[in-house]
């Protein structure tokens, strides 16, 4: 399995499908499409007071349905695989996911990857969905999807969360092969589920190459126990980083409120491992606690005042594009094969956002050179 970067297609307004031709050129392993109802950035600081990005978009939450955008991309491309990154199994019933995945796979002629995760509260609780026991619900949803795909005839199933009675999905897979399932997972139980079900895997967080290697080992061990070939699971990662052309540009990025707000996605336990107390307090659970509608301006201003640049730098690769590429190469040495380089510097403002695409491409080129013939 060679090393090859993935591309992102933003599923927010304004939607830019014009870039699909460039992304379909063979440079990228796959195109990843996020699926959210809301973003992680608090409403209280998405204002011109804190970021000029608010002058370009009235809200950070102008999300479109990731599966629908994947269907559109399927008919506008010819070569590159398309992966949702990731759809949760709470807002959509597994029977609906099973049918939608087959539909997009037929539209793309066998290039769709169903990326799934157990969900985040910000996309679920405000809309009245039940979010108790998310990992158990996730595993049962995976079982139902596989059951509907692989059963010959009507299906009966009595589970804890889902029940099927004479349910059928007679739509045959494209070219005799069901879409691969990629799973976003980081906790021990979720990693075990990934090993038993996944064709590809992303960690929701891997903070060092050793952390990535340890999690990948857990996935592969679970696959072996289940009688699966662990080498058939594609190791992926959305690698958040900060890039600037020089030290002064990086220093400016680190002062941006939305860049500091990256720490809201990180738990107090994780930050403590790097020697820091979390600015949101010792019990903060990272993205599981983010509710952008209720994090008030006063609380976020207090949080921002407590963020030290070293906290962010401890967690993400940073520097020039070439320096970032060298760090990501360490993750490749730990087993990563499909990296998506996500430059969080774009959240520092319109000027940094304009430079970000070029920086990412330069980092990709450097990484590919460093990897050479890595398999």
CSV table of C-alpha atoms in Angstrom, one decimal, residues 134-299:
chain,number,residue,atom,x,y,z
A,134,UNK,CA,-23.2,5.8,21.3
A,135,UNK,CA,-20.5,3.2,20.8
A,136,UNK,CA,-23.0,0.3,21.3
A,137,UNK,CA,-25.4,2.0,18.9
A,138,UNK,CA,-22.5,2.4,16.4
A,139,UNK,CA,-21.5,-1.2,16.5
A,140,UNK,CA,-25.1,-2.4,16.1
A,141,UNK,CA,-25.6,0.0,13.2
A,142,UNK,CA,-22.5,-1.5,11.5
A,143,UNK,CA,-24.0,-5.0,12.0
A,144,UNK,CA,-27.3,-4.0,10.5
A,145,UNK,CA,-25.6,-2.4,7.4
A,146,UNK,CA,-23.6,-5.5,6.8
A,147,UNK,CA,-26.7,-7.7,7.4
A,148,UNK,CA,-28.8,-5.8,4.8
A,149,UNK,CA,-26.0,-5.8,2.3
A,150,UNK,CA,-25.0,-9.5,2.6
A,151,UNK,CA,-28.3,-11.2,3.3
A,152,UNK,CA,-30.2,-13.0,0.5
A,153,UNK,CA,-33.8,-12.1,1.0
A,154,UNK,CA,-35.8,-10.5,3.9
A,155,UNK,CA,-34.0,-9.9,7.2
A,156,UNK,CA,-35.3,-10.1,10.7
A,157,UNK,CA,-33.2,-8.6,13.5
A,158,UNK,CA,-33.9,-7.9,17.2
A,159,UNK,CA,-31.2,-5.6,18.6
A,160,UNK,CA,-30.9,-3.2,21.5
A,161,UNK,CA,-31.3,-0.2,19.3
A,162,UNK,CA,-32.6,-1.4,15.9
A,163,UNK,CA,-35.3,-3.9,14.9
A,164,UNK,CA,-35.9,-5.3,11.4
A,165,UNK,CA,-38.9,-7.4,10.3
A,166,UNK,CA,-39.0,-8.7,6.8
A,167,UNK,CA,-36.6,-6.0,5.8
A,168,UNK,CA,-35.0,-6.3,2.5
A,169,UNK,CA,-32.4,-4.4,0.4
A,170,UNK,CA,-32.3,-6.2,-2.9
A,171,UNK,CA,-30.2,-3.6,-4.7
A,172,UNK,CA,-27.1,-5.5,-5.8
A,173,UNK,CA,-23.6,-4.0,-5.2
A,174,UNK,CA,-21.9,-2.3,-8.1
A,175,UNK,CA,-19.7,-4.8,-10.0
A,176,UNK,CA,-20.3,-7.4,-7.2
A,177,UNK,CA,-18.5,-5.5,-4.5
A,178,UNK,CA,-20.0,-3.6,-1.5
A,179,UNK,CA,-18.6,-0.1,-0.7
A,180,UNK,CA,-15.7,-0.2,1.7
A,181,UNK,CA,-16.4,1.0,5.3
A,182,UNK,CA,-13.9,3.3,6.9
A,183,UNK,CA,-14.3,4.0,10.6
A,184,UNK,CA,-13.3,7.0,12.7
A,185,UNK,CA,-12.2,5.7,16.1
A,186,UNK,CA,-9.8,6.4,19.0
A,187,UNK,CA,-11.1,4.8,22.2
A,188,UNK,CA,-10.2,1.2,23.1
A,189,UNK,CA,-13.7,-0.2,22.4
A,190,UNK,CA,-14.0,1.8,19.2
A,191,UNK,CA,-10.6,0.6,18.0
A,192,UNK,CA,-11.7,-3.0,18.6
A,193,UNK,CA,-14.8,-2.4,16.5
A,194,UNK,CA,-12.7,-0.9,13.7
A,195,UNK,CA,-10.6,-4.0,13.6
A,196,UNK,CA,-13.6,-6.2,13.2
A,197,UNK,CA,-15.6,-4.1,10.7
A,198,UNK,CA,-13.4,-1.5,9.0
A,199,UNK,CA,-11.7,-1.5,5.6
A,200,UNK,CA,-10.0,1.8,6.5
A,201,UNK,CA,-9.4,3.7,9.8
A,202,UNK,CA,-9.0,7.2,11.0
A,203,UNK,CA,-8.2,8.1,14.6
A,204,UNK,CA,-10.3,10.9,16.0
A,205,UNK,CA,-7.1,12.0,17.7
A,206,UNK,CA,-3.5,10.8,17.5
A,207,UNK,CA,-1.2,13.3,19.1
A,208,UNK,CA,2.2,11.7,18.4
A,209,UNK,CA,3.5,9.1,15.9
A,210,UNK,CA,3.8,6.7,18.9
A,211,UNK,CA,0.2,7.3,19.7
A,212,UNK,CA,-0.8,6.7,16.1
A,213,UNK,CA,1.2,3.5,16.0
A,214,UNK,CA,-0.3,2.2,19.3
A,215,UNK,CA,-3.8,2.8,18.1
A,216,UNK,CA,-3.1,1.2,14.7
A,217,UNK,CA,-1.7,-1.8,16.5
A,218,UNK,CA,-4.9,-2.2,18.5
A,219,UNK,CA,-6.9,-2.1,15.3
A,220,UNK,CA,-4.8,-4.7,13.6
A,221,UNK,CA,-4.8,-7.0,16.6
A,222,UNK,CA,-8.6,-6.8,16.7
A,223,UNK,CA,-8.7,-7.7,13.0
A,224,UNK,CA,-6.5,-10.7,13.5
A,225,UNK,CA,-8.7,-11.9,16.3
A,226,UNK,CA,-11.7,-11.7,14.0
A,227,UNK,CA,-9.9,-13.7,11.3
A,228,UNK,CA,-9.4,-10.7,9.1
A,229,UNK,CA,-6.3,-9.6,7.2
A,230,UNK,CA,-5.1,-6.6,9.2
A,231,UNK,CA,-3.0,-5.3,6.2
A,232,UNK,CA,-6.2,-4.8,4.2
A,233,UNK,CA,-7.3,-2.0,6.6
A,234,UNK,CA,-6.2,1.3,5.1
A,235,UNK,CA,-4.5,3.5,7.8
A,236,UNK,CA,-5.6,7.2,7.4
A,237,UNK,CA,-5.4,10.4,9.3
A,238,UNK,CA,-6.6,14.0,9.2
A,239,UNK,CA,-3.4,15.7,10.3
A,240,UNK,CA,-4.2,19.1,11.7
A,241,UNK,CA,-1.1,21.4,11.4
A,242,UNK,CA,-0.1,25.0,11.5
A,243,UNK,CA,1.9,26.4,8.6
A,244,UNK,CA,3.5,29.7,7.9
A,245,UNK,CA,6.2,30.9,5.5
A,246,UNK,CA,8.4,32.1,8.4
A,247,UNK,CA,8.4,32.4,12.2
A,248,UNK,CA,6.6,35.7,12.2
A,249,UNK,CA,3.7,34.4,10.2
A,250,UNK,CA,3.4,31.4,12.5
A,251,UNK,CA,3.4,33.7,15.5
A,252,UNK,CA,0.6,35.7,14.0
A,253,UNK,CA,-1.4,32.6,13.4
A,254,UNK,CA,-1.0,31.5,17.0
A,255,UNK,CA,-2.7,34.7,18.2
A,256,UNK,CA,-5.8,34.2,16.2
A,257,UNK,CA,-8.9,33.4,18.3
A,258,UNK,CA,-10.2,30.6,16.1
A,259,UNK,CA,-6.8,29.0,16.0
A,260,UNK,CA,-6.6,29.1,19.8
A,261,UNK,CA,-10.1,27.6,19.8
A,262,UNK,CA,-8.7,24.4,18.4
A,263,UNK,CA,-8.0,23.5,22.0
A,264,UNK,CA,-11.8,23.2,22.5
A,265,UNK,CA,-11.6,20.0,20.5
A,266,UNK,CA,-9.0,18.6,22.9
A,267,UNK,CA,-9.8,17.0,26.2
A,268,UNK,CA,-8.2,18.0,29.5
A,269,UNK,CA,-6.8,14.5,29.9
A,270,UNK,CA,-4.9,14.8,26.5
A,271,UNK,CA,-3.5,18.3,27.2
A,272,UNK,CA,-2.4,17.1,30.7
A,273,UNK,CA,-0.2,14.5,29.0
A,274,UNK,CA,1.7,17.3,27.5
A,275,UNK,CA,2.2,19.1,30.8
A,276,UNK,CA,-0.6,21.7,30.5
A,277,UNK,CA,-3.9,22.3,32.4
A,278,UNK,CA,-6.8,22.9,30.0
A,279,UNK,CA,-8.1,26.5,29.8
A,280,UNK,CA,-11.6,25.1,30.0
A,281,UNK,CA,-10.9,23.3,33.3
A,282,UNK,CA,-9.8,19.8,34.4
A,283,UNK,CA,-13.0,18.0,33.4
A,284,UNK,CA,-13.3,19.3,29.8
A,285,UNK,CA,-13.9,16.4,27.4
A,286,UNK,CA,-12.9,18.1,24.1
A,287,UNK,CA,-15.2,17.9,21.1
A,288,UNK,CA,-17.6,15.8,23.1
A,289,UNK,CA,-18.4,18.9,25.2
A,290,UNK,CA,-18.5,21.5,22.4
A,291,UNK,CA,-21.8,23.2,21.9
A,292,UNK,CA,-21.1,26.3,19.8
A,293,UNK,CA,-24.5,27.8,20.5
A,294,UNK,CA,-24.1,27.9,24.3
A,295,UNK,CA,-20.4,28.8,24.8
A,296,UNK,CA,-20.9,32.4,25.7
A,297,UNK,CA,-18.7,35.3,24.7
A,298,UNK,CA,-17.5,35.8,28.3
A,299,UNK,CA,-16.6,32.2,28.8
